PDB file of C-alpha atoms in Angstrom:
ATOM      1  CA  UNK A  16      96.289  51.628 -63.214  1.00 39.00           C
ATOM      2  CA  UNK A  17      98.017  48.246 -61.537  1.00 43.00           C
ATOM      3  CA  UNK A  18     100.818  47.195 -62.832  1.00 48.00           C
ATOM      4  CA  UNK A  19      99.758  43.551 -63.630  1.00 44.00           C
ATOM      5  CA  UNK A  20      97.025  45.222 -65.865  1.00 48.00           C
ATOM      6  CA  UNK A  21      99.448  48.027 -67.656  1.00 67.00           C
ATOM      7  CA  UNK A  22     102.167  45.674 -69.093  1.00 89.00           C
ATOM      8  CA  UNK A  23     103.681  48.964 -71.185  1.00 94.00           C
ATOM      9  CA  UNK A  24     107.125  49.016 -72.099  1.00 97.00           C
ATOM     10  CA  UNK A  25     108.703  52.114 -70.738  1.00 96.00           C
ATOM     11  CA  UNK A  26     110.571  52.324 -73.651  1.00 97.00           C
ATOM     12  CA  UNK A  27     108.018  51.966 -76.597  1.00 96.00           C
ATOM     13  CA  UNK A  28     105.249  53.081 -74.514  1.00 95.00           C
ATOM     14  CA  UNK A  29     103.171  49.984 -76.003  1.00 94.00           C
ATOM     15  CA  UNK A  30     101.201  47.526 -74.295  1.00 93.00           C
ATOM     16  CA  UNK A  31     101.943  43.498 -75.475  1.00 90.00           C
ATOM     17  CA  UNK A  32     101.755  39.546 -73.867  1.00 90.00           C
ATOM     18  CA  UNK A  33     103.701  39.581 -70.839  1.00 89.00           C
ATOM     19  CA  UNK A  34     106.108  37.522 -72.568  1.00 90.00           C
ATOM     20  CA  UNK A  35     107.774  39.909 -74.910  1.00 94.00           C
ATOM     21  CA  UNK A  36     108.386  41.819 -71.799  1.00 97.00           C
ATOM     22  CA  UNK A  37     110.946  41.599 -68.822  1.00 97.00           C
ATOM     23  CA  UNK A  38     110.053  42.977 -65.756  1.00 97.00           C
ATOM     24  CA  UNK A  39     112.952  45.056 -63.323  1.00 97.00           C
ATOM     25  CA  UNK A  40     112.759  45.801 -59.977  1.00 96.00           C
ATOM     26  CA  UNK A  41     114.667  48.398 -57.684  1.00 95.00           C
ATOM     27  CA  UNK A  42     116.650  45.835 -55.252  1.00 93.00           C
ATOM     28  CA  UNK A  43     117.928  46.398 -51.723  1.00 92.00           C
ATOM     29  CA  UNK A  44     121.006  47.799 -52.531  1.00 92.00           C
ATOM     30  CA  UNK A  45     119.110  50.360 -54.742  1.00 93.00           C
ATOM     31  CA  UNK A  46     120.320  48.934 -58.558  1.00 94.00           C
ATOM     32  CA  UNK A  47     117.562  47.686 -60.507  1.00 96.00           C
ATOM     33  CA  UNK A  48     117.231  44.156 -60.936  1.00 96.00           C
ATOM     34  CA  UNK A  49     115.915  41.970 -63.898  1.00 97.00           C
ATOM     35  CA  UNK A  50     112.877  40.036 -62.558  1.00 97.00           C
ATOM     36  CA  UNK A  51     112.531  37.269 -65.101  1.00 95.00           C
ATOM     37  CA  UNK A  52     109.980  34.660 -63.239  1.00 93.00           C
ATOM     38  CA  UNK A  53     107.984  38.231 -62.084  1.00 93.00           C
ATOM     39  CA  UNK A  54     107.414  37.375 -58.658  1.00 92.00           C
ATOM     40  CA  UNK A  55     109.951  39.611 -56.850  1.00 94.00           C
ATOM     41  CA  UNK A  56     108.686  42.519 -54.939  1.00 92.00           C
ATOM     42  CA  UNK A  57     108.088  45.996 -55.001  1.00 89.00           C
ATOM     43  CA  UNK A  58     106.624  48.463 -57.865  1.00 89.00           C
ATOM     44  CA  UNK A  59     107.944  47.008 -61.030  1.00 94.00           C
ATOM     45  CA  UNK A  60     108.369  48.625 -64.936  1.00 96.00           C
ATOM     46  CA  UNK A  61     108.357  46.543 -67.605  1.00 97.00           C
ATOM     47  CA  UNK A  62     110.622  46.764 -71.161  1.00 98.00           C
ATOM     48  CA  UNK A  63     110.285  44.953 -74.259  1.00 97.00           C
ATOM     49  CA  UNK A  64     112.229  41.583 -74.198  1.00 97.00           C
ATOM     50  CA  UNK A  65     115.306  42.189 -76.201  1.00 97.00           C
ATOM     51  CA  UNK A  66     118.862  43.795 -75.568  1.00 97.00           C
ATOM     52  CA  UNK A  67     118.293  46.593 -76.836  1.00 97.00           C
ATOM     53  CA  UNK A  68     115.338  48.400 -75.468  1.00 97.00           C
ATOM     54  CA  UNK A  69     117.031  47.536 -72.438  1.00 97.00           C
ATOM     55  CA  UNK A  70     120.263  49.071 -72.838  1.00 97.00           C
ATOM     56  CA  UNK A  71     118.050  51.856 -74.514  1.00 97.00           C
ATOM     57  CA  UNK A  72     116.216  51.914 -70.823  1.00 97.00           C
ATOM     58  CA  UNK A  73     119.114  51.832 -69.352  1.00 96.00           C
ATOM     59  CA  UNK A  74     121.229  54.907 -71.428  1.00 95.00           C
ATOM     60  CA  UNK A  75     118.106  57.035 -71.016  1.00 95.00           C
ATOM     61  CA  UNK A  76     117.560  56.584 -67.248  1.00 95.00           C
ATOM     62  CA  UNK A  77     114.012  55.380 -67.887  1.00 97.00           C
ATOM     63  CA  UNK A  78     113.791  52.771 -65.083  1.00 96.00           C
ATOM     64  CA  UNK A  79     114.672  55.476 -62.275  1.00 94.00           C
ATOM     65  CA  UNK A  80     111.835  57.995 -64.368  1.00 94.00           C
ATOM     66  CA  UNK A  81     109.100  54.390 -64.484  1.00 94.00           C
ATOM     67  CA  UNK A  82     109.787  53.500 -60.905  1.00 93.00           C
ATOM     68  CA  UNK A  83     109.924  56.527 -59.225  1.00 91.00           C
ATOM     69  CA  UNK A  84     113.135  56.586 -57.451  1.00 90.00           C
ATOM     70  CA  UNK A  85     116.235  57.404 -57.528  1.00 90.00           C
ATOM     71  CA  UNK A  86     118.366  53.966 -58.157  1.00 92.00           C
ATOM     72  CA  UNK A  87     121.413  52.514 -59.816  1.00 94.00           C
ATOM     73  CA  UNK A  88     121.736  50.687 -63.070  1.00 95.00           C
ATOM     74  CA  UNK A  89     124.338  48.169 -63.441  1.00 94.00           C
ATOM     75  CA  UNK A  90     126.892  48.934 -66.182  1.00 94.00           C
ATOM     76  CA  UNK A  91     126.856  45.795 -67.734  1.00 95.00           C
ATOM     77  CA  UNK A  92     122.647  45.025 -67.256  1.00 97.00           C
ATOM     78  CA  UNK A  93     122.231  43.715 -70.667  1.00 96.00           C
ATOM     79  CA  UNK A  94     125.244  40.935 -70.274  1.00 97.00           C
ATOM     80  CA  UNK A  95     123.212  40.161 -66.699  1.00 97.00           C
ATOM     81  CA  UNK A  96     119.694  39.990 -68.465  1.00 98.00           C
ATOM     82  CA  UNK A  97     121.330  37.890 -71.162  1.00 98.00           C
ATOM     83  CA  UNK A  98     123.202  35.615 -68.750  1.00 98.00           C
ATOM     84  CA  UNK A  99     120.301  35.225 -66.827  1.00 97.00           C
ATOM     85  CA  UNK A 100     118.096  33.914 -69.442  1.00 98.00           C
ATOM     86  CA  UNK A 101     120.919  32.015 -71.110  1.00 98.00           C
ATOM     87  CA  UNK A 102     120.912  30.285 -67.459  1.00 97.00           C
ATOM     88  CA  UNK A 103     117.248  29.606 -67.514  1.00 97.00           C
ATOM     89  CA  UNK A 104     117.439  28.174 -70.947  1.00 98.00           C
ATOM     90  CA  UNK A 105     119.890  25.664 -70.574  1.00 98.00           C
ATOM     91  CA  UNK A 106     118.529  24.614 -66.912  1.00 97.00           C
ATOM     92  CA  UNK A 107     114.982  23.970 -68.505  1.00 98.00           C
ATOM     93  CA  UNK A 108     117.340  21.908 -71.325  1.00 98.00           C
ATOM     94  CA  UNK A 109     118.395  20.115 -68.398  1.00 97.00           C
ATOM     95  CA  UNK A 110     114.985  19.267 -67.110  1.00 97.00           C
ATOM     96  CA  UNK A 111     113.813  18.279 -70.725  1.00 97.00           C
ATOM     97  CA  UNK A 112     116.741  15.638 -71.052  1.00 97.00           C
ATOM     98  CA  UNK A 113     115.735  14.139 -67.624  1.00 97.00           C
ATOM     99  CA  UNK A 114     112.242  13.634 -68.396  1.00 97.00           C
ATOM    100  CA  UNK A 115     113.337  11.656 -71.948  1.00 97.00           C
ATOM    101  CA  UNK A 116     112.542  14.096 -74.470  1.00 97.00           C
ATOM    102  CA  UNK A 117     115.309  15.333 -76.345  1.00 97.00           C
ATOM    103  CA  UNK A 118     117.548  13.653 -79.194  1.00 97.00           C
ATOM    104  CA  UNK A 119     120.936  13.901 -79.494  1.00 97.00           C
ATOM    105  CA  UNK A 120     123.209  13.496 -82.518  1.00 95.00           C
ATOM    106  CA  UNK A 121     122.879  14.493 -86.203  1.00 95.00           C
ATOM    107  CA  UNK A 122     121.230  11.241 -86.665  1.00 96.00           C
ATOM    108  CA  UNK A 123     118.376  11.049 -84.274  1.00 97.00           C
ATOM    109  CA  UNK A 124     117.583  14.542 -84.514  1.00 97.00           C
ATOM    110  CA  UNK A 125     117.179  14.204 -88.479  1.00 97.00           C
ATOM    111  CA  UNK A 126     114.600  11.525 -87.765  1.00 97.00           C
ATOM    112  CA  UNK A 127     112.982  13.600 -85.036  1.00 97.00           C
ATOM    113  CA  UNK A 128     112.849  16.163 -87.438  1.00 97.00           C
ATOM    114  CA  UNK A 129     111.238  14.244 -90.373  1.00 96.00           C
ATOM    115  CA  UNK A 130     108.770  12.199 -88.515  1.00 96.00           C
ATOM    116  CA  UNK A 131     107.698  15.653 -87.215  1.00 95.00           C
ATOM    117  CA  UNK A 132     108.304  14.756 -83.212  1.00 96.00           C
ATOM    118  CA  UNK A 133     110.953  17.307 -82.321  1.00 97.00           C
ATOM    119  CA  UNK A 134     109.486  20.500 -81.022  1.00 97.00           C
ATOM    120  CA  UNK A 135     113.092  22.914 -81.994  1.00 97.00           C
ATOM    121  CA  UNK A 136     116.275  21.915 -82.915  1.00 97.00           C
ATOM    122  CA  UNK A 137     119.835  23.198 -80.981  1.00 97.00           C
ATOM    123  CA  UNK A 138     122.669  23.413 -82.844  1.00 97.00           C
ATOM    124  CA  UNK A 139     126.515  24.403 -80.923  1.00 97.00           C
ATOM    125  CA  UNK A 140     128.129  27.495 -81.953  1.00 96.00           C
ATOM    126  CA  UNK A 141     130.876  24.888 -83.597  1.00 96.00           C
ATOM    127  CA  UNK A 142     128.427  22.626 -85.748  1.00 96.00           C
ATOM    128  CA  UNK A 143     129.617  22.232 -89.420  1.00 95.00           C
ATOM    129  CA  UNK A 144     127.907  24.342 -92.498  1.00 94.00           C
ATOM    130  CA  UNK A 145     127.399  20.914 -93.435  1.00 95.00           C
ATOM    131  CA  UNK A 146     126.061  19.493 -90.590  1.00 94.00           C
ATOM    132  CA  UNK A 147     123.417  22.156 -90.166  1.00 95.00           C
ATOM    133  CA  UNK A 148     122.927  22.489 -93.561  1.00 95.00           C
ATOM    134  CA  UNK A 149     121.489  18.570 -93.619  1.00 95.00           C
ATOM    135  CA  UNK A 150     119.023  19.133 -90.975  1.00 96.00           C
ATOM    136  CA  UNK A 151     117.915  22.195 -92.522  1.00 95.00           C
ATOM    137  CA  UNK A 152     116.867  19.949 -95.504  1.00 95.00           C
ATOM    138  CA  UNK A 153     114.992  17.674 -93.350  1.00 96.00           C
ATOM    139  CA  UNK A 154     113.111  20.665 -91.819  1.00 95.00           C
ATOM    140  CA  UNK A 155     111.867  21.860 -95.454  1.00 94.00           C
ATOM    141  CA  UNK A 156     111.187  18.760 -96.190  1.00 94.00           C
ATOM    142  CA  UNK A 157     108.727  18.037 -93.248  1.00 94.00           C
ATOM    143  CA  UNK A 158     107.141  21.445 -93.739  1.00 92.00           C
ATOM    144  CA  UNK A 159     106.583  20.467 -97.408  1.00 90.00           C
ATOM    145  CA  UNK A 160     105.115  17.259 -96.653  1.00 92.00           C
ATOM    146  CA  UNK A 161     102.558  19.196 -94.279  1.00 92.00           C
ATOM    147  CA  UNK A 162     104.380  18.910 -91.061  1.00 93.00           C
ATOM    148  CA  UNK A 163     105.191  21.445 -88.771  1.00 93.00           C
ATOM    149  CA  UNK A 164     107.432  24.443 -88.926  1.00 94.00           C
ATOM    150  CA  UNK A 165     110.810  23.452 -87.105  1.00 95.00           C
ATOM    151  CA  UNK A 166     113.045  26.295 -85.765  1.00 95.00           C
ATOM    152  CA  UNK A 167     116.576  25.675 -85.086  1.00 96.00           C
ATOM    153  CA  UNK A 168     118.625  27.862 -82.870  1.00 96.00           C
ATOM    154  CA  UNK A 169     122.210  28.249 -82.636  1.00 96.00           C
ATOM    155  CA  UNK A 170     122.677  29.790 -79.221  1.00 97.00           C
ATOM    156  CA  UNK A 171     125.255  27.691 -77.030  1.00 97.00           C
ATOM    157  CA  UNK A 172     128.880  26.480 -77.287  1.00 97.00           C
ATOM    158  CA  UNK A 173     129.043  22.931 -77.061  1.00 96.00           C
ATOM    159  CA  UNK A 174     130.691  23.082 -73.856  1.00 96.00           C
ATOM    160  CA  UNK A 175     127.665  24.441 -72.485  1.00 97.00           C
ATOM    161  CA  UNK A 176     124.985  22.158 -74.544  1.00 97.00           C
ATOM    162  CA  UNK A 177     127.285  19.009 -73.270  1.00 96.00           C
ATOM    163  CA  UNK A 178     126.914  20.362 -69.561  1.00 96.00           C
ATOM    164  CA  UNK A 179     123.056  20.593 -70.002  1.00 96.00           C
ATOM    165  CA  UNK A 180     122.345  17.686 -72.007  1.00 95.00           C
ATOM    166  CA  UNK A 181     124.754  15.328 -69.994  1.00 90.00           C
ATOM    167  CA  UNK A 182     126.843  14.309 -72.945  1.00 83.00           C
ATOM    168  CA  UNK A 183     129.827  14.836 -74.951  1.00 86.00           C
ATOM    169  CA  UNK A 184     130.758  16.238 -78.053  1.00 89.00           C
ATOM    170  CA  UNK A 185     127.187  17.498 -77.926  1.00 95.00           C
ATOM    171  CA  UNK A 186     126.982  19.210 -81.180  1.00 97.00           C
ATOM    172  CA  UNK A 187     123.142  18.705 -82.873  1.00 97.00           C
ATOM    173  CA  UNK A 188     120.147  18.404 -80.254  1.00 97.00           C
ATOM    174  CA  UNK A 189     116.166  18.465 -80.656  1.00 98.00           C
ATOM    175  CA  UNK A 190     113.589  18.737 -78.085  1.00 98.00           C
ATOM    176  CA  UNK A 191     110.684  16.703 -78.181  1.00 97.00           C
ATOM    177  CA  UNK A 192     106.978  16.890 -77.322  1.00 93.00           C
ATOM    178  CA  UNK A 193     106.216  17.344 -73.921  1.00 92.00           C
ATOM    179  CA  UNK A 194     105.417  19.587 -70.851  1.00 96.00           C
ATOM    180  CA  UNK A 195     109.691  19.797 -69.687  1.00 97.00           C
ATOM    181  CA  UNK A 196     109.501  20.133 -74.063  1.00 97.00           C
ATOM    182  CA  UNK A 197     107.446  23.025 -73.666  1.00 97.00           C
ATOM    183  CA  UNK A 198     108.876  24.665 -71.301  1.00 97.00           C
ATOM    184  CA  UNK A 199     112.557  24.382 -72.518  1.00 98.00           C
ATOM    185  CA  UNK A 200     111.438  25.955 -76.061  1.00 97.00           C
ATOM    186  CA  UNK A 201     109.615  28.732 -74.510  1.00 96.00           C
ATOM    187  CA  UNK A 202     112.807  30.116 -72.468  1.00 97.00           C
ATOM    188  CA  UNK A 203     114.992  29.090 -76.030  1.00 97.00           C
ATOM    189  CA  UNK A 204     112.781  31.328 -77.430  1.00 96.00           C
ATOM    190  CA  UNK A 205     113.211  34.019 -75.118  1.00 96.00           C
ATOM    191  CA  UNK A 206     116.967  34.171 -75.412  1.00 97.00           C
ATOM    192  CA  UNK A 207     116.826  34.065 -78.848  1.00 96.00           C
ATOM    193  CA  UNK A 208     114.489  36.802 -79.004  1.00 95.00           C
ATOM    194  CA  UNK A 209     117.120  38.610 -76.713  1.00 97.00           C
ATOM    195  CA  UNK A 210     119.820  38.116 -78.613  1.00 96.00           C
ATOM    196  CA  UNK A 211     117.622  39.935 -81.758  1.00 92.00           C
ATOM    197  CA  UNK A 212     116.006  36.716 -83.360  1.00 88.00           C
ATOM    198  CA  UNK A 213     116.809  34.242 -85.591  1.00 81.00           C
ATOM    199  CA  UNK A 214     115.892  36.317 -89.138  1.00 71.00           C
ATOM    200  CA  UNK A 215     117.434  33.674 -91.548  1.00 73.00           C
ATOM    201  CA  UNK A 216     115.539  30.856 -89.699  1.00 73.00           C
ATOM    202  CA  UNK A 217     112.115  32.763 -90.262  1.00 71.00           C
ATOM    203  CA  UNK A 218     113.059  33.906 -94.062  1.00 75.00           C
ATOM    204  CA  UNK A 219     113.368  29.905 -94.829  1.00 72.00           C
ATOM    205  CA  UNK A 220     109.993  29.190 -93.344  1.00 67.00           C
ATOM    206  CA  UNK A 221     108.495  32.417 -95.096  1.00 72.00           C
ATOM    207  CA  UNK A 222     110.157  31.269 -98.285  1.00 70.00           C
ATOM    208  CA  UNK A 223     108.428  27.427 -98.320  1.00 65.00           C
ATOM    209  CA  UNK A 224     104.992  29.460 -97.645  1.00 60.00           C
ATOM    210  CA  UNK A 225     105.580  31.637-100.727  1.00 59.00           C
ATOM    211  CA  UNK A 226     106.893  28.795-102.981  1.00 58.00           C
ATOM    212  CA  UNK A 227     103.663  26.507-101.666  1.00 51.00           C
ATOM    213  CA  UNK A 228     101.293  29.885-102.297  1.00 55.00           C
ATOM    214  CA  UNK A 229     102.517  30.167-106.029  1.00 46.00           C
ATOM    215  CA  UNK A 230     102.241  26.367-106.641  1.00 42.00           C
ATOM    216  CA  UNK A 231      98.694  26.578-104.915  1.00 47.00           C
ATOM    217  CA  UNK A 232      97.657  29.624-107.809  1.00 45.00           C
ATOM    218  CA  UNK A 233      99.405  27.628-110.694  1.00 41.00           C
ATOM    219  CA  UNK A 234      96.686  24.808-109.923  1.00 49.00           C
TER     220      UNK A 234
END
């Protein structure tokens, strides 16, 4: 079967969307290489987009077994696929804040959040309990009100946020609607999803849709 047609993890042996996958190639100095934009080439194998079904691929020589050859895995692969895609996040931040469409500061992302414009919300690994803890309001509250569901991510120091974003002291962010919007929450998403998730984010959402469910029975 082609490859672009048999997008099976070689660790779960399951087919899925292309992107809950990343695809690895064998480079030219024989180690296998993470192939994020899939364009490289060569015979690829594909693995399930988090860290670990790759370091599960990795421990159980499953990418020399998938592609056939004999090849080298690089002993620290999943902090390369993770850098790699932290990289790709914060570049496509970058691109987002040139084309107008991100918020900064506790304030303007609050009202982003409530008027139901902001697409995700970043916070820095340093933000305040508090601080996060007031934006999280104003994302119930928009659901509530029948807005949409806002995730927040916590994924970057503020060093690195400040060095996308072109600010400083660059502690609350949210990305707006947009194409560079888009495109900057899609690769957030990835990392996240790389990193294992964001379970507490989802639990809130899944918690307002219960509570609304109930109220909608009681009627």
């Amino acid at each position: 079967m082609d490859e672009m047609n048999d997008r099976t993890c070689i660790v779960t042996r399951r087919q899925t969307e292309p992107d809950e996958l990343i695809r690895f190639v064998v480079g030219p100095d024989g180690a296998v290489v993470p192939d994020l934009k899939r364009n490289l080439p060569g015979r690829g194998c594909w693995v399930t987009a988090d860290r670990e079904h790759i370091e599960k691929a990795a421990k159980k020589g499953l990418f020399g077994r998938a592609l056939k050859i004999e090849l080298s895995v690089p002993a620290d692969l999943g902090d390369l696929v993770d850098r790699l895609l932290a990289k790709s996040a914060l570049g496509s931040l970058g691109l987002a804040r040139k084309a107008g469409v991100v918020a900064l500061g506790a304030t303007k992302v609050e009202s982003a959040v409530r008027d139901g414009s902001a697409l995700f919300v970043l916070h820095a690994a340093e933000a305040s309990e508090d601080g996060v803890r007031k934006i999280a309001q104003a994302r119930r509250a928009t659901v509530h009100l029948g807005g949409p569901e806002i995730r927040a991510y916590k994924l970057f120091s503020e060093q690195e946020m400040g060095l996308a974003l072109g600010g400083t002291n660059v502690i609350h962010a949210a990305v707006l609607a947009g194409d560079a919007g888009r495109s900057a929450e899609k690769r957030t998403v990835a990392l996240d999803r790389y990193r294992g998730g964001s379970p507490d984010d989802l639990a809130m959402f899944a918690a307002i849709a219960g509570r609304n469910e109930a109220a909608e029975d009681v009627e």
